[in-house]
Amino acid sequence: MYICIYDCVIAWLLKKRKKYLVYASCLPTFHKLVIVNLRLALMAIMFLLSETGFGQEMPATHTQMIARAAWGARPSTLIEHFNGPAPYVIIHHSYMPSACYTTSDCIKAMRSMQDYHQLQRGWNDIGYSFAIGGDGMIYVGRGFNVIGAHAPKYNDKSVGICMIGDWRTELPPPQMLQAAKSLIQFGVAKGYIHPKFKLLGHRQVRDTECPGSRLFEEISTWPHFVLDPNGADNEIAK
């Protein structure tokens, strides 16, 4: 795939005209080396970008990630990683702040949650790995493979996804649900989430209403949902 991209770039640089291609074949050795080196440089750049995830489409093409810098996150005071793909995905709701439906409002919600978690509770960062806004965007919290602060005993082996809003009696809009599913699919595809992961609601790992009864009812129909996170019949292959 990369070879085709580089050849297309070179062809574009030569304007795809025969006289340019003929001219290129007659270039002095030094100029030919320049073109070859350009081709190699493009290959290296594309490879490095692909390794960092740049250009990787989310499973749902309308879904986009909002990086920490884009929502104005403060730096984490401590970043601790855990190894391997996460065996658990845990769904939350924020309760407060309430649901947001524009990107500007969702950015305010993200900042509000980080303020509460960092400044009032004294945590390293916003507790969640990711948050989903009513605008259908995915907001990066701590990210993949970073120990979170969202589910005791599961923080070092899970991806915590917060659906911004209070979902006790109402269901999040379709764009939010699809964004959450897309994020999970992306995590599995990239090796951040175990392909045999267990999907849980926050209430299954501690005494809480979270993620709200209506949302919990919804995720209980999703693939990989389990009633008993410690059930032997749901053991994840190592």
mmCIF file of C-alpha atoms in Angstrom:
data_model
loop_
_atom_site.group_PDB
_atom_site.id
_atom_site.type_symbol
_atom_site.label_atom_id
_atom_site.label_comp_id
_atom_site.label_asym_id
_atom_site.label_seq_id
_atom_site.Cartn_x
_atom_site.Cartn_y
_atom_site.Cartn_z
ATOM 1 C CA MET A 1 0.000 0.000 0.000
ATOM 2 C CA TYR A 2 2.793 2.384 0.949
ATOM 3 C CA ILE A 3 4.642 1.771 -2.340
ATOM 4 C CA CYS A 4 1.554 2.873 -4.281
ATOM 5 C CA ILE A 5 1.289 6.039 -2.198
ATOM 6 C CA TYR A 6 4.909 6.983 -2.780
ATOM 7 C CA ASP A 7 4.730 6.219 -6.497
ATOM 8 C CA CYS A 8 1.610 8.377 -6.746
ATOM 9 C CA VAL A 9 3.394 11.210 -5.011
ATOM 10 C CA ILE A 10 6.355 10.946 -7.348
ATOM 11 C CA ALA A 11 4.045 10.743 -10.356
ATOM 12 C CA TRP A 12 2.227 13.826 -9.119
ATOM 13 C CA LEU A 13 5.505 15.663 -8.658
ATOM 14 C CA LEU A 14 6.369 14.815 -12.254
ATOM 15 C CA LYS A 15 2.843 15.952 -13.236
ATOM 16 C CA LYS A 16 2.119 12.558 -14.773
ATOM 17 C CA ARG A 17 3.247 13.765 -18.180
ATOM 18 C CA LYS A 18 5.258 11.607 -20.484
ATOM 19 C CA LYS A 19 7.816 14.280 -21.203
ATOM 20 C CA TYR A 20 8.509 14.589 -17.501
ATOM 21 C CA LEU A 21 8.808 10.854 -17.118
ATOM 22 C CA VAL A 22 11.186 10.721 -20.067
ATOM 23 C CA TYR A 23 13.102 13.615 -18.564
ATOM 24 C CA ALA A 24 13.263 11.800 -15.236
ATOM 25 C CA SER A 25 14.733 8.717 -16.893
ATOM 26 C CA CYS A 26 17.447 10.900 -18.385
ATOM 27 C CA LEU A 27 18.337 12.746 -15.188
ATOM 28 C CA PRO A 28 21.951 12.725 -14.022
ATOM 29 C CA THR A 29 22.746 10.195 -11.322
ATOM 30 C CA PHE A 30 22.771 12.859 -8.598
ATOM 31 C CA HIS A 31 19.222 13.977 -9.412
ATOM 32 C CA LYS A 32 18.021 10.383 -9.612
ATOM 33 C CA LEU A 33 19.398 9.845 -6.124
ATOM 34 C CA VAL A 34 17.467 12.884 -4.930
ATOM 35 C CA ILE A 35 14.204 11.360 -6.209
ATOM 36 C CA VAL A 36 15.057 7.976 -4.720
ATOM 37 C CA ASN A 37 15.846 9.589 -1.385
ATOM 38 C CA LEU A 38 12.591 11.528 -1.542
ATOM 39 C CA ARG A 39 10.746 8.279 -2.112
ATOM 40 C CA LEU A 40 12.509 6.629 0.826
ATOM 41 C CA ALA A 41 11.794 9.644 3.038
ATOM 42 C CA LEU A 42 8.101 9.474 2.192
ATOM 43 C CA MET A 43 8.103 5.760 2.990
ATOM 44 C CA ALA A 44 9.699 6.397 6.373
ATOM 45 C CA ILE A 45 7.264 9.214 7.214
ATOM 46 C CA MET A 46 4.201 7.170 6.261
ATOM 47 C CA PHE A 47 5.455 4.172 8.251
ATOM 48 C CA LEU A 48 6.076 6.250 11.380
ATOM 49 C CA LEU A 49 2.677 7.919 11.108
ATOM 50 C CA SER A 50 0.960 4.566 10.700
ATOM 51 C CA GLU A 51 2.720 3.237 13.789
ATOM 52 C CA THR A 52 1.362 6.141 15.851
ATOM 53 C CA GLY A 53 -2.157 5.488 14.567
ATOM 54 C CA PHE A 54 -2.294 8.511 12.266
ATOM 55 C CA GLY A 55 -4.686 8.040 9.404
ATOM 56 C CA GLN A 56 -6.324 4.990 10.949
ATOM 57 C CA GLU A 57 -10.054 5.233 10.375
ATOM 58 C CA MET A 58 -12.387 4.519 13.223
ATOM 59 C CA PRO A 59 -14.833 1.706 12.411
ATOM 60 C CA ALA A 60 -17.554 4.339 12.014
ATOM 61 C CA THR A 61 -16.082 7.005 9.761
ATOM 62 C CA HIS A 62 -18.235 9.787 11.216
ATOM 63 C CA THR A 63 -16.728 9.235 14.653
ATOM 64 C CA GLN A 64 -13.721 11.314 15.585
ATOM 65 C CA MET A 65 -11.415 11.535 18.562
ATOM 66 C CA ILE A 66 -10.852 14.830 20.331
ATOM 67 C CA ALA A 67 -7.303 14.889 21.686
ATOM 68 C CA ARG A 68 -6.528 16.135 25.178
ATOM 69 C CA ALA A 69 -4.936 19.301 23.869
ATOM 70 C CA ALA A 70 -8.032 20.051 21.793
ATOM 71 C CA TRP A 71 -10.308 20.064 24.840
ATOM 72 C CA GLY A 72 -7.804 21.954 26.981
ATOM 73 C CA ALA A 73 -6.767 19.205 29.388
ATOM 74 C CA ARG A 74 -4.228 19.989 32.062
ATOM 75 C CA PRO A 75 -1.211 17.661 32.189
ATOM 76 C CA SER A 76 -1.583 14.554 34.306
ATOM 77 C CA THR A 77 0.403 14.686 37.533
ATOM 78 C CA LEU A 78 1.342 11.019 37.104
ATOM 79 C CA ILE A 79 0.945 8.586 34.210
ATOM 80 C CA GLU A 80 1.128 4.873 35.031
ATOM 81 C CA HIS A 81 0.783 2.273 32.286
ATOM 82 C CA PHE A 82 -0.361 -1.335 32.416
ATOM 83 C CA ASN A 83 0.796 -4.013 29.998
ATOM 84 C CA GLY A 84 -1.141 -5.972 27.455
ATOM 85 C CA PRO A 85 -4.617 -5.581 26.015
ATOM 86 C CA ALA A 86 -7.285 -4.633 28.557
ATOM 87 C CA PRO A 87 -9.518 -7.597 29.467
ATOM 88 C CA TYR A 88 -12.372 -5.349 30.602
ATOM 89 C CA VAL A 89 -14.366 -2.428 29.209
ATOM 90 C CA ILE A 90 -16.409 -0.596 31.840
ATOM 91 C CA ILE A 91 -19.214 1.792 30.924
ATOM 92 C CA HIS A 92 -20.034 4.822 33.095
ATOM 93 C CA HIS A 93 -22.213 7.887 32.995
ATOM 94 C CA SER A 94 -21.106 11.221 34.404
ATOM 95 C CA TYR A 95 -24.482 12.055 36.023
ATOM 96 C CA MET A 96 -23.021 15.518 36.479
ATOM 97 C CA PRO A 97 -22.111 17.269 34.268
ATOM 98 C CA SER A 98 -25.345 16.794 32.383
ATOM 99 C CA ALA A 99 -25.583 15.744 28.755
ATOM 100 C CA CYS A 100 -23.872 17.957 26.187
ATOM 101 C CA TYR A 101 -24.841 18.158 22.527
ATOM 102 C CA THR A 102 -22.346 20.602 21.033
ATOM 103 C CA THR A 103 -18.584 20.272 20.970
ATOM 104 C CA SER A 104 -18.126 23.511 22.904
ATOM 105 C CA ASP A 105 -20.436 22.273 25.666
ATOM 106 C CA CYS A 106 -18.753 18.862 25.737
ATOM 107 C CA ILE A 107 -15.347 20.526 26.086
ATOM 108 C CA LYS A 108 -16.715 22.414 29.101
ATOM 109 C CA ALA A 109 -17.975 19.113 30.508
ATOM 110 C CA MET A 110 -14.552 17.501 30.083
ATOM 111 C CA ARG A 111 -12.837 20.391 31.837
ATOM 112 C CA SER A 112 -15.406 20.276 34.612
ATOM 113 C CA MET A 113 -14.802 16.565 35.190
ATOM 114 C CA GLN A 114 -11.042 16.993 35.177
ATOM 115 C CA ASP A 115 -11.315 19.911 37.632
ATOM 116 C CA TYR A 116 -13.411 17.784 39.971
ATOM 117 C CA HIS A 117 -11.188 14.722 39.741
ATOM 118 C CA GLN A 118 -7.849 16.522 39.929
ATOM 119 C CA LEU A 119 -8.499 19.581 42.085
ATOM 120 C CA GLN A 120 -11.191 18.349 44.446
ATOM 121 C CA ARG A 121 -10.493 14.631 44.715
ATOM 122 C CA GLY A 122 -6.726 14.888 44.291
ATOM 123 C CA TRP A 123 -6.445 12.325 41.500
ATOM 124 C CA ASN A 124 -3.691 12.319 38.890
ATOM 125 C CA ASP A 125 -6.057 13.211 36.075
ATOM 126 C CA ILE A 126 -9.621 12.825 34.879
ATOM 127 C CA GLY A 127 -10.588 9.339 36.000
ATOM 128 C CA TYR A 128 -11.849 7.891 32.720
ATOM 129 C CA SER A 129 -9.937 6.508 29.767
ATOM 130 C CA PHE A 130 -12.364 8.169 27.349
ATOM 131 C CA ALA A 131 -15.621 10.093 27.403
ATOM 132 C CA ILE A 132 -18.374 10.246 24.791
ATOM 133 C CA GLY A 133 -20.281 13.461 24.120
ATOM 134 C CA GLY A 134 -23.750 14.012 22.713
ATOM 135 C CA ASP A 135 -22.018 15.528 19.687
ATOM 136 C CA GLY A 136 -20.903 11.987 18.785
ATOM 137 C CA MET A 137 -17.252 12.747 19.513
ATOM 138 C CA ILE A 138 -14.811 10.664 21.542
ATOM 139 C CA TYR A 139 -12.850 12.707 24.074
ATOM 140 C CA VAL A 140 -9.496 11.307 25.159
ATOM 141 C CA GLY A 141 -9.136 11.097 28.927
ATOM 142 C CA ARG A 142 -6.251 9.007 30.192
ATOM 143 C CA GLY A 143 -6.274 6.942 27.015
ATOM 144 C CA PHE A 144 -5.522 3.284 26.392
ATOM 145 C CA ASN A 145 -3.226 1.232 28.651
ATOM 146 C CA VAL A 146 -3.072 3.936 31.317
ATOM 147 C CA ILE A 147 -4.164 3.081 34.866
ATOM 148 C CA GLY A 148 -7.396 4.948 35.515
ATOM 149 C CA ALA A 149 -9.442 6.063 38.514
ATOM 150 C CA HIS A 150 -12.928 4.927 37.581
ATOM 151 C CA ALA A 151 -13.425 1.396 38.959
ATOM 152 C CA PRO A 152 -11.594 0.094 42.056
ATOM 153 C CA LYS A 153 -9.793 -3.228 41.465
ATOM 154 C CA TYR A 154 -10.248 -2.782 37.708
ATOM 155 C CA ASN A 155 -8.330 0.451 37.074
ATOM 156 C CA ASP A 156 -5.179 -1.373 35.988
ATOM 157 C CA LYS A 157 -6.885 -3.752 33.557
ATOM 158 C CA SER A 158 -9.770 -1.916 31.937
ATOM 159 C CA VAL A 159 -10.840 0.819 29.569
ATOM 160 C CA GLY A 160 -13.290 3.143 31.303
ATOM 161 C CA ILE A 161 -15.725 4.872 28.954
ATOM 162 C CA CYS A 162 -17.908 7.645 30.363
ATOM 163 C CA MET A 163 -21.099 8.615 28.565
ATOM 164 C CA ILE A 164 -21.489 12.282 29.483
ATOM 165 C CA GLY A 165 -24.892 12.876 31.056
ATOM 166 C CA ASP A 166 -27.459 11.308 33.370
ATOM 167 C CA TRP A 167 -28.738 8.072 31.810
ATOM 168 C CA ARG A 168 -30.896 6.671 34.612
ATOM 169 C CA THR A 169 -34.205 7.055 32.776
ATOM 170 C CA GLU A 170 -33.252 8.144 29.276
ATOM 171 C CA LEU A 171 -31.146 6.419 26.650
ATOM 172 C CA PRO A 172 -28.160 8.262 25.186
ATOM 173 C CA PRO A 173 -28.766 9.363 21.591
ATOM 174 C CA PRO A 174 -27.700 7.025 18.772
ATOM 175 C CA GLN A 175 -24.537 8.981 17.954
ATOM 176 C CA MET A 176 -23.253 8.439 21.484
ATOM 177 C CA LEU A 177 -23.968 4.728 21.477
ATOM 178 C CA GLN A 178 -22.362 4.298 18.080
ATOM 179 C CA ALA A 179 -19.286 6.259 19.149
ATOM 180 C CA ALA A 180 -18.834 3.995 22.173
ATOM 181 C CA LYS A 181 -19.156 0.868 20.037
ATOM 182 C CA SER A 182 -16.724 2.293 17.481
ATOM 183 C CA LEU A 183 -14.187 3.105 20.169
ATOM 184 C CA ILE A 184 -14.359 -0.443 21.506
ATOM 185 C CA GLN A 185 -13.977 -1.897 18.003
ATOM 186 C CA PHE A 186 -11.020 0.389 17.373
ATOM 187 C CA GLY A 187 -9.385 -0.670 20.644
ATOM 188 C CA VAL A 188 -9.736 -4.340 19.755
ATOM 189 C CA ALA A 189 -8.432 -3.777 16.209
ATOM 190 C CA LYS A 190 -5.364 -1.922 17.502
ATOM 191 C CA GLY A 191 -4.622 -4.442 20.250
ATOM 192 C CA TYR A 192 -5.475 -2.174 23.189
ATOM 193 C CA ILE A 193 -8.515 -4.264 24.164
ATOM 194 C CA HIS A 194 -8.489 -8.060 24.376
ATOM 195 C CA PRO A 195 -10.587 -9.646 21.597
ATOM 196 C CA LYS A 196 -12.399 -11.669 24.287
ATOM 197 C CA PHE A 197 -12.910 -8.710 26.615
ATOM 198 C CA LYS A 198 -15.757 -8.550 29.129
ATOM 199 C CA LEU A 199 -18.136 -5.598 28.941
ATOM 200 C CA LEU A 200 -19.423 -4.330 32.279
ATOM 201 C CA GLY A 201 -21.424 -1.514 33.749
ATOM 202 C CA HIS A 202 -19.852 0.392 36.619
ATOM 203 C CA ARG A 203 -22.528 -0.892 39.030
ATOM 204 C CA GLN A 204 -21.216 -4.422 38.554
ATOM 205 C CA VAL A 205 -17.883 -3.631 40.188
ATOM 206 C CA ARG A 206 -19.000 -1.300 42.985
ATOM 207 C CA ASP A 207 -22.137 -0.107 44.787
ATOM 208 C CA THR A 208 -23.436 2.657 42.526
ATOM 209 C CA GLU A 209 -26.285 3.558 40.160
ATOM 210 C CA CYS A 210 -23.750 4.226 37.418
ATOM 211 C CA PRO A 211 -24.080 3.982 34.436
ATOM 212 C CA GLY A 212 -27.788 4.594 34.985
ATOM 213 C CA SER A 213 -30.505 1.984 34.663
ATOM 214 C CA ARG A 214 -31.534 2.844 31.107
ATOM 215 C CA LEU A 215 -27.975 2.810 29.805
ATOM 216 C CA PHE A 216 -27.192 -0.370 31.724
ATOM 217 C CA GLU A 217 -30.216 -2.021 30.143
ATOM 218 C CA GLU A 218 -28.886 -0.992 26.733
ATOM 219 C CA ILE A 219 -25.303 -2.237 27.162
ATOM 220 C CA SER A 220 -26.600 -5.562 28.487
ATOM 221 C CA THR A 221 -27.627 -6.275 24.875
ATOM 222 C CA TRP A 222 -24.162 -5.528 23.451
ATOM 223 C CA PRO A 223 -21.638 -8.203 22.482
ATOM 224 C CA HIS A 224 -19.265 -9.300 25.267
ATOM 225 C CA PHE A 225 -21.555 -8.133 28.080
ATOM 226 C CA VAL A 226 -21.386 -10.459 31.103
ATOM 227 C CA LEU A 227 -23.509 -10.503 34.237
ATOM 228 C CA ASP A 228 -20.753 -11.916 36.432
ATOM 229 C CA PRO A 229 -17.337 -10.341 35.785
ATOM 230 C CA ASN A 230 -15.643 -13.121 37.749
ATOM 231 C CA GLY A 231 -17.592 -16.023 36.259
ATOM 232 C CA ALA A 232 -15.455 -19.029 35.315
ATOM 233 C CA ASP A 233 -17.432 -19.509 32.098
ATOM 234 C CA ASN A 234 -16.313 -16.075 30.957
ATOM 235 C CA GLU A 235 -12.614 -16.625 31.566
ATOM 236 C CA ILE A 236 -10.454 -14.676 29.137
ATOM 237 C CA ALA A 237 -7.763 -16.629 27.364
ATOM 238 C CA LYS A 238 -4.265 -15.524 28.349
#
